[in-house]
């Protein structure tokens, strides 16, 4: 792996989104200020049932705060041994050593599956290298990034915070982005029970879903947003719908318009071009 100097990397951070890091490069140690750390955890709604994995955990502040302030468990992954050691000491001092662990390891070799929340303060290209693994996580897993985004996987929410003593960049603000890993619903769905005349044909790009609701040759366009397993469609002539994916079923949780009476019934995954029967 080609090592770049710290000053080059700081320059990349300073230049902002236009700066492109190279594949495999390393990210310098720069801490997220306290107000940014808190907003990362607040935006993700971290609570006692969460397991937070911070990729490139630096001095351990994000997972220690997640445990101390929000009651979560956590894992910090860091390649610099001294930072791992000082994180473990800080966890002891904060009285959360039983709930947080720090591992000296490469963030790219980390099993992310146990996470309910993944936090990152890395570099744009590193975020993009991680993106396929993040999108493959269990639907509903939250991903939070300080400053850098995930390309055309647009954040569900973004906060902008004043950081007057920001160490990098010309702008004295930080951005905190939140994504919720979307379930995959692309394809054909065939109504069952009271919905048996209906079918849904959906296309999906990350959390954005478009498609049509079909019934007896008539088609109505729908568009909506996935948040984890839940698809919320905008209000159109078929009304607003809330559908939840559970295994191979898409169940109507709320609906007005023609599907008002279909609450609790489900679409099942279909095969081929159209639903039969
Ligand atoms: C910008 S700092 C962020 C520290 C902390 N997450 C925070 O927000 O305060 C990035 C950290 O990632 C670590 N890092 C860089 N490359 C890494 C890798 N491949 N695996 C694990 N950690 C890495 C660096 O040593 C550094 O401590």
mmCIF file of C-alpha atoms and ligand atoms in Angstrom:
data_model
loop_
_atom_site.group_PDB
_atom_site.id
_atom_site.type_symbol
_atom_site.label_atom_id
_atom_site.label_comp_id
_atom_site.label_asym_id
_atom_site.label_seq_id
_atom_site.Cartn_x
_atom_site.Cartn_y
_atom_site.Cartn_z
ATOM 1 C CA UNK A 1 0.000 0.000 0.000
ATOM 2 C CA UNK A 2 1.384 3.379 -0.959
ATOM 3 C CA UNK A 3 1.656 5.608 2.096
ATOM 4 C CA UNK A 4 0.873 9.258 1.636
ATOM 5 C CA UNK A 5 2.216 11.876 4.010
ATOM 6 C CA UNK A 6 0.016 13.298 6.724
ATOM 7 C CA UNK A 7 0.267 16.737 5.151
ATOM 8 C CA UNK A 8 -1.053 15.405 1.836
ATOM 9 C CA UNK A 9 -3.939 13.781 3.609
ATOM 10 C CA UNK A 10 -4.685 16.907 5.605
ATOM 11 C CA UNK A 11 -4.693 18.761 2.306
ATOM 12 C CA UNK A 12 -7.266 16.273 1.034
ATOM 13 C CA UNK A 13 -9.433 16.953 4.087
ATOM 14 C CA UNK A 14 -8.930 20.714 3.685
ATOM 15 C CA UNK A 15 -9.865 20.770 0.030
ATOM 16 C CA UNK A 16 -13.240 19.294 0.764
ATOM 17 C CA UNK A 17 -15.407 17.074 -1.372
ATOM 18 C CA UNK A 18 -13.421 17.905 -4.505
ATOM 19 C CA UNK A 19 -10.344 16.172 -3.111
ATOM 20 C CA UNK A 20 -10.119 12.563 -4.150
ATOM 21 C CA UNK A 21 -8.169 10.160 -2.003
ATOM 22 C CA UNK A 22 -6.644 7.101 -3.640
ATOM 23 C CA UNK A 23 -7.735 3.552 -3.070
ATOM 24 C CA UNK A 24 -6.099 1.978 -0.023
ATOM 25 C CA UNK A 25 -4.784 5.202 1.397
ATOM 26 C CA UNK A 26 -4.871 5.901 5.086
ATOM 27 C CA UNK A 27 -6.846 8.441 6.989
ATOM 28 C CA UNK A 28 -5.094 10.764 9.474
ATOM 29 C CA UNK A 29 -6.074 11.000 13.147
ATOM 30 C CA UNK A 30 -8.296 14.049 13.590
ATOM 31 C CA UNK A 31 -10.925 13.986 16.301
ATOM 32 C CA UNK A 32 -14.602 14.748 15.865
ATOM 33 C CA UNK A 33 -15.326 17.647 18.264
ATOM 34 C CA UNK A 34 -17.686 16.902 21.175
ATOM 35 C CA UNK A 35 -20.704 18.649 19.632
ATOM 36 C CA UNK A 36 -20.208 16.705 16.385
ATOM 37 C CA UNK A 37 -19.753 13.394 18.249
ATOM 38 C CA UNK A 38 -23.013 14.007 20.139
ATOM 39 C CA UNK A 39 -24.885 14.945 16.975
ATOM 40 C CA UNK A 40 -23.632 11.794 15.194
ATOM 41 C CA UNK A 41 -25.111 9.677 17.971
ATOM 42 C CA UNK A 42 -28.299 11.749 18.344
ATOM 43 C CA UNK A 43 -29.009 11.747 14.613
ATOM 44 C CA UNK A 44 -28.710 7.947 14.588
ATOM 45 C CA UNK A 45 -31.041 7.762 17.604
ATOM 46 C CA UNK A 46 -28.499 5.649 19.519
ATOM 47 C CA UNK A 47 -29.903 3.955 22.612
ATOM 48 C CA UNK A 48 -29.233 1.092 25.044
ATOM 49 C CA UNK A 49 -30.126 -1.573 22.469
ATOM 50 C CA UNK A 50 -27.583 -0.355 19.940
ATOM 51 C CA UNK A 51 -24.150 -1.679 19.080
ATOM 52 C CA UNK A 52 -22.056 1.105 17.581
ATOM 53 C CA UNK A 53 -19.002 0.318 15.437
ATOM 54 C CA UNK A 54 -16.711 3.288 14.785
ATOM 55 C CA UNK A 55 -14.451 2.679 11.785
ATOM 56 C CA UNK A 56 -11.143 4.396 12.511
ATOM 57 C CA UNK A 57 -11.944 5.092 16.149
ATOM 58 C CA UNK A 58 -9.007 7.425 16.944
ATOM 59 C CA UNK A 59 -9.030 8.170 20.694
ATOM 60 C CA UNK A 60 -12.254 6.176 21.146
ATOM 61 C CA UNK A 61 -14.509 9.142 21.860
ATOM 62 C CA UNK A 62 -17.461 8.065 19.684
ATOM 63 C CA UNK A 63 -17.984 4.587 21.172
ATOM 64 C CA UNK A 64 -17.154 5.782 24.703
ATOM 65 C CA UNK A 65 -19.750 8.575 24.384
ATOM 66 C CA UNK A 66 -22.255 6.101 22.887
ATOM 67 C CA UNK A 67 -21.861 3.934 25.987
ATOM 68 C CA UNK A 68 -21.598 6.675 28.619
ATOM 69 C CA UNK A 69 -24.333 9.030 27.372
ATOM 70 C CA UNK A 70 -26.663 6.684 25.499
ATOM 71 C CA UNK A 71 -26.148 3.288 27.177
ATOM 72 C CA UNK A 72 -25.057 1.521 23.968
ATOM 73 C CA UNK A 73 -22.360 -1.107 23.518
ATOM 74 C CA UNK A 74 -19.626 -0.480 20.999
ATOM 75 C CA UNK A 75 -16.533 -1.484 19.109
ATOM 76 C CA UNK A 76 -13.829 0.904 17.967
ATOM 77 C CA UNK A 77 -11.564 -0.287 15.159
ATOM 78 C CA UNK A 78 -8.239 1.480 14.821
ATOM 79 C CA UNK A 79 -4.892 0.693 13.182
ATOM 80 C CA UNK A 80 -2.668 2.850 15.392
ATOM 81 C CA UNK A 81 -1.740 0.740 18.471
ATOM 82 C CA UNK A 82 -1.154 3.732 20.782
ATOM 83 C CA UNK A 83 -4.643 5.060 20.013
ATOM 84 C CA UNK A 84 -6.147 1.648 20.772
ATOM 85 C CA UNK A 85 -4.324 1.552 24.118
ATOM 86 C CA UNK A 86 -5.349 5.086 25.103
ATOM 87 C CA UNK A 87 -8.951 4.329 24.056
ATOM 88 C CA UNK A 88 -8.992 1.316 26.391
ATOM 89 C CA UNK A 89 -7.671 3.485 29.236
ATOM 90 C CA UNK A 90 -10.307 6.163 28.536
ATOM 91 C CA UNK A 91 -13.033 3.517 28.528
ATOM 92 C CA UNK A 92 -11.848 2.346 31.971
ATOM 93 C CA UNK A 93 -11.817 5.916 33.269
ATOM 94 C CA UNK A 94 -15.308 6.536 31.881
ATOM 95 C CA UNK A 95 -16.566 3.354 33.579
ATOM 96 C CA UNK A 96 -17.734 1.756 30.318
ATOM 97 C CA UNK A 97 -14.985 -0.821 29.745
ATOM 98 C CA UNK A 98 -17.525 -3.631 30.147
ATOM 99 C CA UNK A 99 -19.563 -2.354 27.184
ATOM 100 C CA UNK A 100 -16.973 -1.106 24.703
ATOM 101 C CA UNK A 101 -14.078 -2.863 23.039
ATOM 102 C CA UNK A 102 -11.254 -1.517 20.934
ATOM 103 C CA UNK A 103 -9.577 -3.671 18.311
ATOM 104 C CA UNK A 104 -6.290 -2.947 16.593
ATOM 105 C CA UNK A 105 -7.316 -3.894 13.083
ATOM 106 C CA UNK A 106 -7.890 -2.681 9.557
ATOM 107 C CA UNK A 107 -11.360 -1.224 9.189
ATOM 108 C CA UNK A 108 -11.707 -2.953 5.808
ATOM 109 C CA UNK A 109 -11.283 -6.341 7.490
ATOM 110 C CA UNK A 110 -13.917 -5.673 10.133
ATOM 111 C CA UNK A 111 -17.092 -7.741 10.386
ATOM 112 C CA UNK A 112 -19.783 -5.059 10.371
ATOM 113 C CA UNK A 113 -22.721 -7.457 10.753
ATOM 114 C CA UNK A 114 -23.079 -6.997 14.567
ATOM 115 C CA UNK A 115 -23.500 -3.212 14.171
ATOM 116 C CA UNK A 116 -26.849 -1.497 14.493
ATOM 117 C CA UNK A 117 -25.013 1.803 13.950
ATOM 118 C CA UNK A 118 -21.789 2.394 11.979
ATOM 119 C CA UNK A 119 -19.970 5.695 12.486
ATOM 120 C CA UNK A 120 -17.172 7.102 10.316
ATOM 121 C CA UNK A 121 -14.925 10.144 10.048
ATOM 122 C CA UNK A 122 -12.766 9.046 7.148
ATOM 123 C CA UNK A 123 -12.160 10.353 3.627
ATOM 124 C CA UNK A 124 -14.475 10.503 0.594
ATOM 125 C CA UNK A 125 -12.848 7.645 -1.322
ATOM 126 C CA UNK A 126 -12.632 5.482 1.782
ATOM 127 C CA UNK A 127 -16.375 6.024 2.342
ATOM 128 C CA UNK A 128 -17.001 4.966 -1.250
ATOM 129 C CA UNK A 129 -14.871 1.846 -0.842
ATOM 130 C CA UNK A 130 -16.934 0.935 2.217
ATOM 131 C CA UNK A 131 -20.274 1.646 0.547
ATOM 132 C CA UNK A 132 -20.983 -1.845 -0.887
ATOM 133 C CA UNK A 133 -20.391 -3.395 2.550
ATOM 134 C CA UNK A 134 -22.619 -0.770 4.196
ATOM 135 C CA UNK A 135 -25.445 -1.305 1.689
ATOM 136 C CA UNK A 136 -25.232 -5.055 2.351
ATOM 137 C CA UNK A 137 -25.864 -4.631 6.092
ATOM 138 C CA UNK A 138 -29.112 -5.662 7.731
ATOM 139 C CA UNK A 139 -31.911 -3.279 6.637
ATOM 140 C CA UNK A 140 -32.474 -0.654 9.294
ATOM 141 C CA UNK A 141 -28.788 -0.385 10.257
ATOM 142 C CA UNK A 142 -27.913 3.298 10.561
ATOM 143 C CA UNK A 143 -24.758 4.759 9.068
ATOM 144 C CA UNK A 144 -23.440 8.144 10.194
ATOM 145 C CA UNK A 145 -20.562 10.013 8.610
ATOM 146 C CA UNK A 146 -18.828 13.175 9.750
ATOM 147 C CA UNK A 147 -18.381 15.508 6.764
ATOM 148 C CA UNK A 148 -18.108 12.991 3.907
ATOM 149 C CA UNK A 149 -21.019 11.538 2.007
ATOM 150 C CA UNK A 150 -21.609 8.293 0.107
ATOM 151 C CA UNK A 151 -21.896 9.600 -3.447
ATOM 152 C CA UNK A 152 -25.265 9.040 -5.053
ATOM 153 C CA UNK A 153 -26.576 7.155 -1.999
ATOM 154 C CA UNK A 154 -28.048 10.388 -0.674
ATOM 155 C CA UNK A 155 -28.280 10.887 3.103
ATOM 156 C CA UNK A 156 -31.717 10.584 4.707
ATOM 157 C CA UNK A 157 -30.821 13.546 6.926
ATOM 158 C CA UNK A 158 -27.944 15.989 7.284
ATOM 159 C CA UNK A 159 -27.110 18.303 10.192
ATOM 160 C CA UNK A 160 -24.750 21.243 9.893
ATOM 161 C CA UNK A 161 -22.938 22.309 13.061
ATOM 162 C CA UNK A 162 -20.794 25.306 13.953
ATOM 163 C CA UNK A 163 -17.224 24.206 14.726
ATOM 164 C CA UNK A 164 -15.345 27.490 15.305
ATOM 165 C CA UNK A 165 -12.038 25.773 16.134
ATOM 166 C CA UNK A 166 -12.207 23.203 13.311
ATOM 167 C CA UNK A 167 -8.686 21.939 12.654
ATOM 168 C CA UNK A 168 -9.134 21.241 8.935
ATOM 169 C CA UNK A 169 -10.792 23.049 6.089
ATOM 170 C CA UNK A 170 -11.620 26.665 5.460
ATOM 171 C CA UNK A 171 -15.246 26.344 6.487
ATOM 172 C CA UNK A 172 -15.828 26.317 10.237
ATOM 173 C CA UNK A 173 -18.775 23.987 10.122
ATOM 174 C CA UNK A 174 -19.120 20.201 10.133
ATOM 175 C CA UNK A 175 -21.754 18.140 8.398
ATOM 176 C CA UNK A 176 -23.207 15.001 9.913
ATOM 177 C CA UNK A 177 -24.962 12.671 7.456
ATOM 178 C CA UNK A 178 -27.332 9.839 8.329
ATOM 179 C CA UNK A 179 -28.378 6.898 6.151
ATOM 180 C CA UNK A 180 -30.591 3.947 7.019
ATOM 181 C CA UNK A 181 -29.715 0.776 5.114
ATOM 182 C CA UNK A 182 -32.687 0.070 2.835
ATOM 183 C CA UNK A 183 -34.256 -3.356 2.287
ATOM 184 C CA UNK A 184 -34.238 -4.497 -1.349
ATOM 185 C CA UNK A 185 -37.737 -4.413 -2.827
ATOM 186 C CA UNK A 186 -37.029 -4.114 -6.540
ATOM 187 C CA UNK A 187 -39.094 -6.459 -8.676
ATOM 188 C CA UNK A 188 -42.595 -7.802 -9.057
ATOM 189 C CA UNK A 189 -44.947 -8.216 -6.091
ATOM 190 C CA UNK A 190 -48.274 -10.047 -6.382
ATOM 191 C CA UNK A 191 -51.235 -9.240 -4.143
ATOM 192 C CA UNK A 192 -52.793 -11.914 -1.953
ATOM 193 C CA UNK A 193 -56.218 -12.128 -0.278
ATOM 194 C CA UNK A 194 -58.162 -8.883 -0.781
ATOM 195 C CA UNK A 195 -55.209 -7.613 -2.816
ATOM 196 C CA UNK A 196 -55.235 -10.522 -5.298
ATOM 197 C CA UNK A 197 -56.205 -8.287 -8.229
ATOM 198 C CA UNK A 198 -53.301 -5.954 -7.530
ATOM 199 C CA UNK A 199 -49.656 -6.213 -8.414
ATOM 200 C CA UNK A 200 -46.734 -3.912 -7.765
ATOM 201 C CA UNK A 201 -43.752 -3.493 -10.051
ATOM 202 C CA UNK A 202 -40.920 -1.634 -8.329
ATOM 203 C CA UNK A 203 -37.516 -0.266 -9.288
ATOM 204 C CA UNK A 204 -35.086 0.922 -6.640
ATOM 205 C CA UNK A 205 -31.954 3.006 -6.347
ATOM 206 C CA UNK A 206 -30.706 2.864 -2.772
ATOM 207 C CA UNK A 207 -33.614 4.232 -0.684
ATOM 208 C CA UNK A 208 -35.535 5.759 -3.625
ATOM 209 C CA UNK A 209 -38.300 3.536 -5.005
ATOM 210 C CA UNK A 210 -40.461 4.062 -8.076
ATOM 211 C CA UNK A 211 -42.973 1.852 -9.761
ATOM 212 C CA UNK A 212 -46.547 1.133 -10.646
ATOM 213 C CA UNK A 213 -49.523 -0.360 -8.938
ATOM 214 C CA UNK A 214 -51.473 -2.445 -11.450
ATOM 215 C CA UNK A 215 -55.027 -3.705 -11.339
ATOM 216 C CA UNK A 216 -56.935 -5.272 -14.222
ATOM 217 C CA UNK A 217 -54.792 -3.614 -16.866
ATOM 218 C CA UNK A 218 -54.863 -0.179 -15.205
ATOM 219 C CA UNK A 219 -51.627 1.263 -13.940
ATOM 220 C CA UNK A 220 -50.965 3.975 -11.373
ATOM 221 C CA UNK A 221 -47.488 5.418 -10.822
ATOM 222 C CA UNK A 222 -46.101 5.345 -7.311
ATOM 223 C CA UNK A 223 -42.908 6.727 -5.779
ATOM 224 C CA UNK A 224 -41.576 6.425 -2.277
ATOM 225 C CA UNK A 225 -38.696 6.062 0.105
ATOM 226 C CA UNK A 226 -37.357 3.025 1.948
ATOM 227 C CA UNK A 227 -36.354 3.480 5.562
ATOM 228 C CA UNK A 228 -34.966 0.109 6.550
ATOM 229 C CA UNK A 229 -37.779 -2.364 5.876
ATOM 230 C CA UNK A 230 -40.477 0.292 5.571
ATOM 231 C CA UNK A 231 -41.558 1.801 2.240
ATOM 232 C CA UNK A 232 -43.528 5.056 2.456
ATOM 233 C CA UNK A 233 -45.073 6.201 -0.801
ATOM 234 C CA UNK A 234 -45.995 9.754 -1.592
ATOM 235 C CA UNK A 235 -49.650 10.609 -1.763
ATOM 236 C CA UNK A 236 -50.878 10.126 -5.334
ATOM 237 C CA UNK A 237 -54.164 8.929 -6.887
ATOM 238 C CA UNK A 238 -53.653 5.574 -5.150
ATOM 239 C CA UNK A 239 -53.180 7.384 -1.848
ATOM 240 C CA UNK A 240 -50.229 7.245 0.476
ATOM 241 C CA UNK A 241 -49.108 3.775 1.462
ATOM 242 C CA UNK A 242 -46.893 2.385 4.171
ATOM 243 C CA UNK A 243 -45.603 -1.098 3.334
ATOM 244 C CA UNK A 244 -43.271 -3.219 5.421
ATOM 245 C CA UNK A 245 -40.996 -5.908 4.029
ATOM 246 C CA UNK A 246 -40.926 -9.042 6.132
ATOM 247 C CA UNK A 247 -39.056 -11.862 4.409
ATOM 248 C CA UNK A 248 -40.615 -12.308 0.965
ATOM 249 C CA UNK A 249 -43.749 -10.366 1.835
ATOM 250 C CA UNK A 250 -44.598 -6.695 1.555
ATOM 251 C CA UNK A 251 -47.410 -6.013 4.001
ATOM 252 C CA UNK A 252 -49.721 -2.993 3.857
ATOM 253 C CA UNK A 253 -49.356 -1.244 7.220
ATOM 254 C CA UNK A 254 -51.284 1.891 6.307
ATOM 255 C CA UNK A 255 -53.142 2.947 3.208
ATOM 256 C CA UNK A 256 -55.782 5.273 1.948
ATOM 257 C CA UNK A 257 -57.343 5.380 -1.501
ATOM 258 C CA UNK A 258 -58.112 2.011 -3.129
ATOM 259 C CA UNK A 259 -55.940 0.120 -0.662
ATOM 260 C CA UNK A 260 -57.588 1.561 2.464
ATOM 261 C CA UNK A 261 -59.197 -1.759 3.323
ATOM 262 C CA UNK A 262 -56.084 -3.784 2.596
ATOM 263 C CA UNK A 263 -54.296 -3.027 5.844
ATOM 264 C CA UNK A 264 -52.617 -6.152 7.181
ATOM 265 C CA UNK A 265 -52.628 -7.989 3.869
ATOM 266 C CA UNK A 266 -49.566 -8.659 1.821
ATOM 267 C CA UNK A 267 -47.932 -8.776 -1.583
ATOM 268 C CA UNK A 268 -45.662 -11.761 -2.230
ATOM 269 C CA UNK A 269 -42.650 -11.783 -4.496
ATOM 270 C CA UNK A 270 -43.644 -12.647 -8.046
ATOM 271 C CA UNK A 271 -41.624 -14.177 -10.833
ATOM 272 C CA UNK A 272 -41.482 -13.324 -14.500
ATOM 273 C CA UNK A 273 -43.235 -10.456 -16.212
ATOM 274 C CA UNK A 274 -46.616 -10.493 -14.509
ATOM 275 C CA UNK A 275 -48.522 -12.051 -11.639
ATOM 276 C CA UNK A 276 -50.589 -15.083 -12.507
ATOM 277 C CA UNK A 277 -53.736 -16.322 -10.782
HETATM 278 C C1 LIG B 1 -10.256 11.317 11.137
HETATM 279 S S1 LIG B 1 -9.818 10.112 12.419
HETATM 280 C C2 LIG B 1 -11.375 9.889 13.224
HETATM 281 C C3 LIG B 1 -11.277 9.445 14.660
HETATM 282 C C4 LIG B 1 -12.626 9.246 15.370
HETATM 283 N N1 LIG B 1 -13.489 8.333 14.653
HETATM 284 C C5 LIG B 1 -13.334 10.562 15.530
HETATM 285 O O1 LIG B 1 -14.271 10.838 14.764
HETATM 286 O O2 LIG B 1 -12.925 11.337 16.423
HETATM 287 C C6 LIG B 1 -9.614 8.629 11.450
HETATM 288 C C7 LIG B 1 -8.963 7.470 12.183
HETATM 289 O O3 LIG B 1 -8.942 6.344 11.331
HETATM 290 C C8 LIG B 1 -7.767 5.597 11.581
HETATM 291 N N2 LIG B 1 -7.527 4.740 10.417
HETATM 292 C C9 LIG B 1 -7.037 5.108 9.202
HETATM 293 N N3 LIG B 1 -6.992 4.055 8.367
HETATM 294 C C10 LIG B 1 -7.470 2.992 9.057
HETATM 295 C C11 LIG B 1 -7.653 1.614 8.739
HETATM 296 N N4 LIG B 1 -7.360 1.140 7.531
HETATM 297 N N5 LIG B 1 -8.167 0.807 9.685
HETATM 298 C C12 LIG B 1 -8.480 1.279 10.923
HETATM 299 N N6 LIG B 1 -8.311 2.579 11.291
HETATM 300 C C13 LIG B 1 -7.797 3.422 10.373
HETATM 301 C C14 LIG B 1 -6.725 6.666 11.803
HETATM 302 O O4 LIG B 1 -5.600 6.173 12.491
HETATM 303 C C15 LIG B 1 -7.522 7.710 12.600
HETATM 304 O O5 LIG B 1 -7.381 7.516 13.981
#
